């Protein structure tokens, strides 16, 4: 029976559905809440050593530095949910920056050059999707190949030289404000987070991603377009990697051929830390974003405390290991129940 309380007018107000909704939200985002709590503890721990870590300026630095990784991680999430993997995102990120800078040097405007840069993501995403879905090659092999090709092209485009951004207004893409008071890098991150979370949780096509990742054969028998879903995932992943590359060069106004060399590992780490399984079928956009923020907070803390930055890779690897072990332990416990 539904519980009611009486308001001042004597009308009955149902409260049980509200309680159930809160309980369901807490249950659905239990992992994400734990990650958010861990991020707060990390920030406070660093703050005890370096008070500057708790300043608004440092929080702004964290969000500024984390925005490209957040956006890239959202794309990688879509692939991982379908049971695939995308190792090419870091190289696509680098190549996008180099191609965009080269286009500006050739006389194209900022908007045109940005669109040319995004075409890099569209092209490599389509190649990945085609080779996985039509040619039937393993995602690991396919994206390892495109990782190498895109990384090589990033050097070839400009002979390995860094390239300055020719359009002085290109910084507005990252730090401008479409909505007054909200920097674009925050706006883009929030919009993509909300859009992808709603897509995955509320739309039929989004649920296909989970079905394909859980069992592609079963999804096919249910009439789900498995190959189309996988193809879209790889295209979206590469496009978001390209967009994150544009945000980065917009911020630093310079393109480097090795800019994305470490981002592939970080993006996969963010997705795994956020609760997604590399076997597919699970994961949320909220979790991926929080995973990316955790990695950024760790990097920020390492820099503020003064620890050798070479330890960042080790810390990231340890975070992945812990997340995978927790995922394995929780699944084994559910299976034993």
Coordinates of C-alpha atoms in Angstrom, one line a residue:
X1 CA 0.0 0.0 0.0
X2 CA 1.2 3.5 -0.8
X3 CA 2.0 5.7 2.2
X4 CA 0.4 9.1 2.3
X5 CA 0.7 12.2 4.5
X6 CA -1.8 15.0 4.9
X7 CA -1.0 18.5 3.7
X8 CA -2.5 21.6 5.2
X9 CA -5.5 21.4 2.9
X10 CA -6.1 17.8 4.0
X11 CA -5.1 16.3 0.7
X12 CA -3.2 13.0 0.6
X13 CA 0.3 13.2 -0.8
X14 CA 2.0 10.0 -1.9
X15 CA 5.5 9.6 -0.6
X16 CA 6.4 6.0 -1.3
X17 CA 7.1 6.5 -5.0
X18 CA 9.5 9.4 -4.2
X19 CA 11.4 7.2 -1.8
X20 CA 11.5 4.4 -4.3
X21 CA 12.8 6.7 -6.9
X22 CA 15.6 7.9 -4.6
X23 CA 16.5 4.3 -3.7
X24 CA 16.6 3.3 -7.4
X25 CA 18.8 6.2 -8.3
X26 CA 21.2 5.4 -5.4
X27 CA 21.3 1.7 -6.5
X28 CA 21.8 2.6 -10.2
X29 CA 24.6 5.0 -9.5
X30 CA 26.2 3.3 -6.5
X31 CA 29.6 2.9 -8.2
X32 CA 29.5 6.5 -9.4
X33 CA 28.8 7.8 -6.0
X34 CA 31.7 5.8 -4.6
X35 CA 34.0 7.3 -7.2
X36 CA 32.7 10.8 -6.5
X37 CA 33.5 10.2 -2.8
X38 CA 36.9 9.0 -3.6
X39 CA 37.6 12.1 -5.7
X40 CA 36.6 14.3 -2.8
X41 CA 38.9 12.4 -0.5
X42 CA 41.7 12.7 -2.9
X43 CA 41.3 16.5 -3.2
X44 CA 41.1 16.8 0.6
X45 CA 44.2 14.6 1.0
X46 CA 46.2 16.7 -1.4
X47 CA 44.8 19.9 0.3
X48 CA 46.3 18.9 3.6
X49 CA 49.7 18.9 1.9
X50 CA 49.2 21.8 -0.4
X51 CA 46.4 24.3 0.6
X52 CA 46.4 25.7 -3.0
X53 CA 44.7 22.4 -4.1
X54 CA 41.5 23.6 -2.4
X55 CA 41.4 27.0 -4.2
X56 CA 38.8 27.8 -6.9
X57 CA 41.7 28.5 -9.3
X58 CA 43.0 25.0 -8.9
X59 CA 39.5 23.6 -9.4
X60 CA 39.3 25.6 -12.7
X61 CA 42.6 24.2 -13.7
X62 CA 41.3 20.6 -13.1
X63 CA 38.2 21.1 -15.2
X64 CA 40.2 22.9 -17.9
X65 CA 42.8 20.1 -18.1
X66 CA 40.2 17.3 -17.7
X67 CA 37.7 18.4 -20.4
X68 CA 39.5 16.8 -23.4
X69 CA 39.9 13.5 -21.5
X70 CA 36.3 13.6 -20.4
X71 CA 35.1 14.0 -24.0
X72 CA 37.4 11.3 -25.3
X73 CA 36.4 8.9 -22.5
X74 CA 32.7 9.3 -23.4
X75 CA 33.5 8.1 -27.0
X76 CA 35.6 5.2 -25.7
X77 CA 32.8 4.3 -23.4
X78 CA 30.4 3.7 -26.3
X79 CA 32.9 1.2 -27.9
X80 CA 33.6 -0.5 -24.6
X81 CA 29.9 -1.0 -23.8
X82 CA 29.5 -2.9 -27.1
X83 CA 32.3 -5.2 -26.2
X84 CA 35.0 -3.5 -28.3
X85 CA 38.1 -1.5 -27.7
X86 CA 39.5 1.6 -29.4
X87 CA 43.3 2.0 -29.1
X88 CA 43.4 4.7 -31.9
X89 CA 41.9 7.6 -30.0
X90 CA 45.2 9.1 -28.8
X91 CA 46.7 9.1 -32.3
X92 CA 43.5 10.5 -33.8
X93 CA 43.7 13.2 -31.2
X94 CA 47.2 14.1 -32.3
X95 CA 46.6 13.9 -36.0
X96 CA 43.5 16.1 -35.7
X97 CA 45.6 18.8 -34.1
X98 CA 48.3 18.6 -36.7
X99 CA 45.8 18.6 -39.7
X100 CA 43.9 21.5 -38.2
X101 CA 47.0 23.6 -37.7
X102 CA 48.3 22.7 -41.2
X103 CA 44.9 23.7 -42.7
X104 CA 45.2 27.1 -41.0
X105 CA 48.8 27.5 -42.3
X106 CA 47.4 26.8 -45.8
X107 CA 45.0 29.7 -45.5
X108 CA 41.8 28.1 -44.2
X109 CA 39.8 29.9 -41.5
X110 CA 39.3 28.6 -38.0
X111 CA 35.9 27.1 -38.7
X112 CA 36.9 25.4 -41.9
X113 CA 40.1 24.1 -40.4
X114 CA 38.2 22.7 -37.4
X115 CA 35.8 20.9 -39.7
X116 CA 38.8 19.5 -41.6
X117 CA 40.2 18.3 -38.3
X118 CA 36.9 16.6 -37.4
X119 CA 37.0 14.8 -40.8
X120 CA 40.1 12.9 -39.4
X121 CA 37.9 11.4 -36.7
X122 CA 35.1 10.6 -39.2
X123 CA 37.6 8.9 -41.5
X124 CA 39.4 6.8 -38.9
X125 CA 36.1 6.0 -37.1
X126 CA 34.6 4.7 -40.3
X127 CA 37.7 2.6 -41.1
X128 CA 37.6 1.1 -37.6
X129 CA 33.9 0.4 -37.9
X130 CA 34.2 -1.1 -41.4
X131 CA 37.0 -3.4 -40.5
X132 CA 35.3 -4.6 -37.3
X133 CA 31.8 -5.0 -38.6
X134 CA 32.2 -5.9 -42.3
X135 CA 35.7 -7.4 -42.5
X136 CA 35.1 -9.2 -39.2
X137 CA 38.6 -8.3 -37.8
X138 CA 39.2 -8.2 -34.0
X139 CA 38.7 -4.7 -32.6
X140 CA 42.1 -4.9 -30.8
X141 CA 43.9 -5.6 -34.0
X142 CA 42.0 -3.0 -36.1
X143 CA 42.5 -0.2 -33.7
X144 CA 46.1 -1.1 -33.0
X145 CA 46.7 -0.7 -36.8
X146 CA 44.9 2.6 -37.0
X147 CA 46.7 3.8 -33.8
X148 CA 50.0 3.2 -35.6
X149 CA 48.9 4.7 -38.9
X150 CA 47.3 7.9 -37.4
X151 CA 50.3 8.3 -35.1
X152 CA 52.7 8.1 -38.1
X153 CA 50.6 10.5 -40.1
X154 CA 50.7 13.0 -37.3
X155 CA 54.5 13.2 -37.8
X156 CA 54.4 13.1 -41.6
X157 CA 51.9 16.0 -41.9
X158 CA 54.4 18.5 -40.5
X159 CA 57.7 16.5 -40.5
X160 CA 57.4 16.1 -36.7
X161 CA 57.4 19.9 -36.1
X162 CA 55.0 21.6 -33.7
X163 CA 52.6 23.9 -35.4
X164 CA 51.2 27.2 -34.1
X165 CA 47.5 27.9 -34.5
X166 CA 47.2 30.6 -37.1
X167 CA 43.7 31.9 -36.2
X168 CA 44.0 34.2 -33.2
X169 CA 40.3 33.7 -32.4
X170 CA 40.5 29.9 -32.3
X171 CA 40.9 30.0 -28.5
X172 CA 37.2 30.9 -28.2
X173 CA 36.3 27.3 -29.0
X174 CA 37.7 26.2 -25.7
X175 CA 37.6 29.2 -23.4
X176 CA 34.9 31.3 -25.0
X177 CA 31.3 31.4 -23.6
X178 CA 28.4 30.5 -25.8
X179 CA 26.4 30.8 -22.5
X180 CA 27.6 33.8 -20.5
X181 CA 29.5 32.8 -17.4
X182 CA 30.1 29.2 -18.5
X183 CA 33.3 28.5 -20.4
X184 CA 32.8 26.4 -23.5
X185 CA 35.0 23.5 -22.3
X186 CA 32.6 23.0 -19.3
X187 CA 29.5 23.5 -21.5
X188 CA 30.6 20.9 -24.0
X189 CA 31.5 18.4 -21.3
X190 CA 28.1 18.8 -19.6
X191 CA 26.1 18.7 -22.8
X192 CA 27.9 15.6 -24.0
X193 CA 27.6 13.9 -20.6
X194 CA 23.8 14.5 -20.4
X195 CA 23.2 13.6 -24.1
X196 CA 25.1 10.3 -24.0
X197 CA 23.6 9.3 -20.6
X198 CA 20.1 10.0 -21.8
X199 CA 20.8 8.2 -25.0
X200 CA 22.2 5.1 -23.2
X201 CA 19.6 5.0 -20.5
X202 CA 16.4 6.2 -22.0
X203 CA 16.5 5.6 -25.8
X204 CA 16.0 2.2 -27.5
X205 CA 19.0 2.7 -29.7
X206 CA 21.1 3.3 -26.6
X207 CA 19.9 0.1 -25.0
X208 CA 21.1 -1.7 -28.1
X209 CA 24.7 -0.9 -27.1
X210 CA 24.3 -2.8 -23.8
X211 CA 22.6 -5.7 -25.6
X212 CA 25.3 -6.0 -28.2
X213 CA 28.0 -5.9 -25.5
X214 CA 26.3 -8.5 -23.4
X215 CA 25.8 -10.9 -26.3
X216 CA 26.1 -10.0 -29.9
X217 CA 24.6 -13.3 -31.0
X218 CA 21.6 -12.9 -28.8
X219 CA 21.1 -9.3 -29.8
X220 CA 21.1 -10.4 -33.5
X221 CA 18.4 -13.0 -32.8
X222 CA 16.3 -10.2 -31.2
X223 CA 16.5 -8.2 -34.3
X224 CA 19.0 -5.6 -33.0
X225 CA 21.2 -4.1 -35.8
X226 CA 24.5 -5.3 -34.3
X227 CA 26.8 -4.2 -37.0
X228 CA 25.2 -0.8 -37.3
X229 CA 25.4 -0.3 -33.6
X230 CA 29.1 -1.3 -33.5
X231 CA 29.9 0.9 -36.5
X232 CA 28.3 3.9 -34.9
X233 CA 30.2 3.4 -31.7
X234 CA 33.6 3.5 -33.5
X235 CA 32.6 6.6 -35.5
X236 CA 31.4 8.4 -32.4
X237 CA 34.6 7.4 -30.5
X238 CA 36.9 8.8 -33.2
X239 CA 34.8 12.0 -33.7
X240 CA 34.9 12.7 -29.9
X241 CA 38.6 12.1 -29.9
X242 CA 39.0 14.6 -32.7
X243 CA 36.8 17.1 -30.9
X244 CA 38.9 16.8 -27.8
X245 CA 42.0 17.4 -29.9
X246 CA 40.4 20.6 -31.2
X247 CA 39.7 21.8 -27.7
X248 CA 43.3 21.1 -26.6
X249 CA 44.9 23.1 -29.5
X250 CA 42.4 25.8 -28.9
X251 CA 43.6 26.1 -25.3
X252 CA 47.4 26.0 -25.9
X253 CA 47.2 27.5 -29.5
X254 CA 49.8 25.0 -30.6
X255 CA 49.7 21.5 -32.1
X256 CA 52.1 18.7 -31.2
X257 CA 52.5 15.4 -33.0
X258 CA 52.7 13.5 -29.7
X259 CA 50.0 15.4 -27.8
X260 CA 47.8 12.4 -27.5
X261 CA 50.4 9.7 -26.8
X262 CA 49.2 9.0 -23.3
X263 CA 45.5 9.8 -23.7
X264 CA 44.5 6.4 -25.0
X265 CA 45.5 4.7 -21.8
X266 CA 44.0 7.4 -19.7
X267 CA 40.7 7.3 -21.6
X268 CA 40.4 3.5 -21.2
X269 CA 41.4 3.9 -17.6
X270 CA 38.7 6.5 -17.0
X271 CA 36.0 4.2 -18.5
X272 CA 37.1 1.2 -16.4
X273 CA 37.5 3.2 -13.2
X274 CA 34.0 4.6 -13.9
X275 CA 32.5 1.1 -13.7
X276 CA 32.5 -0.2 -17.3
X277 CA 33.6 -3.7 -18.0
X278 CA 36.1 -4.4 -20.8
X279 CA 34.0 -7.5 -21.6
X280 CA 31.1 -5.1 -22.6
X281 CA 27.5 -4.7 -21.5
X282 CA 28.0 -2.3 -18.6
X283 CA 29.0 1.4 -18.1
X284 CA 27.5 4.8 -17.7
X285 CA 28.5 8.3 -19.1
X286 CA 28.5 9.6 -15.5
X287 CA 31.0 6.9 -14.5
X288 CA 33.3 7.7 -17.4
X289 CA 33.3 11.4 -16.6
X290 CA 34.0 10.8 -12.9
X291 CA 36.8 8.3 -13.9
X292 CA 38.3 11.0 -16.1
X293 CA 38.1 13.6 -13.3
X294 CA 39.7 11.1 -10.9
X295 CA 42.7 10.7 -13.2
X296 CA 43.0 14.5 -13.7
X297 CA 42.8 15.0 -9.9
X298 CA 45.6 12.4 -9.4
X299 CA 47.7 14.1 -12.0
X300 CA 47.0 17.5 -10.5
X301 CA 47.9 16.3 -7.0
X302 CA 51.1 14.7 -8.2
X303 CA 52.2 18.0 -9.7
X304 CA 51.2 20.1 -6.7
X305 CA 52.9 17.9 -4.2
X306 CA 56.0 17.8 -6.3
X307 CA 56.2 14.1 -7.0
X308 CA 58.1 13.2 -10.2
X309 CA 55.6 13.3 -13.0
X310 CA 56.9 10.0 -14.4
X311 CA 55.0 8.3 -11.6
X312 CA 51.7 9.4 -13.2
X313 CA 51.6 6.4 -15.5
X314 CA 52.2 4.0 -12.6
X315 CA 49.5 5.6 -10.6
X316 CA 47.1 5.4 -13.5
X317 CA 47.9 1.7 -14.1
X318 CA 47.4 1.0 -10.4
X319 CA 44.0 2.7 -10.5
X320 CA 43.0 0.5 -13.5
X321 CA 44.1 -2.6 -11.6
X322 CA 42.1 -1.7 -8.6
X323 CA 39.0 -0.9 -10.7
X324 CA 39.3 -4.2 -12.6
X325 CA 39.8 -6.2 -9.4
X326 CA 36.8 -4.5 -7.7
X327 CA 34.7 -5.3 -10.8
X328 CA 35.8 -8.9 -10.8
X329 CA 35.2 -9.3 -7.1
X330 CA 31.7 -7.8 -7.3
X331 CA 30.7 -10.0 -10.2
X332 CA 32.0 -13.1 -8.4
X333 CA 30.0 -12.2 -5.4
X334 CA 26.8 -11.7 -7.4
X335 CA 27.4 -15.0 -9.1
X336 CA 27.8 -16.7 -5.7
X337 CA 24.5 -15.3 -4.4

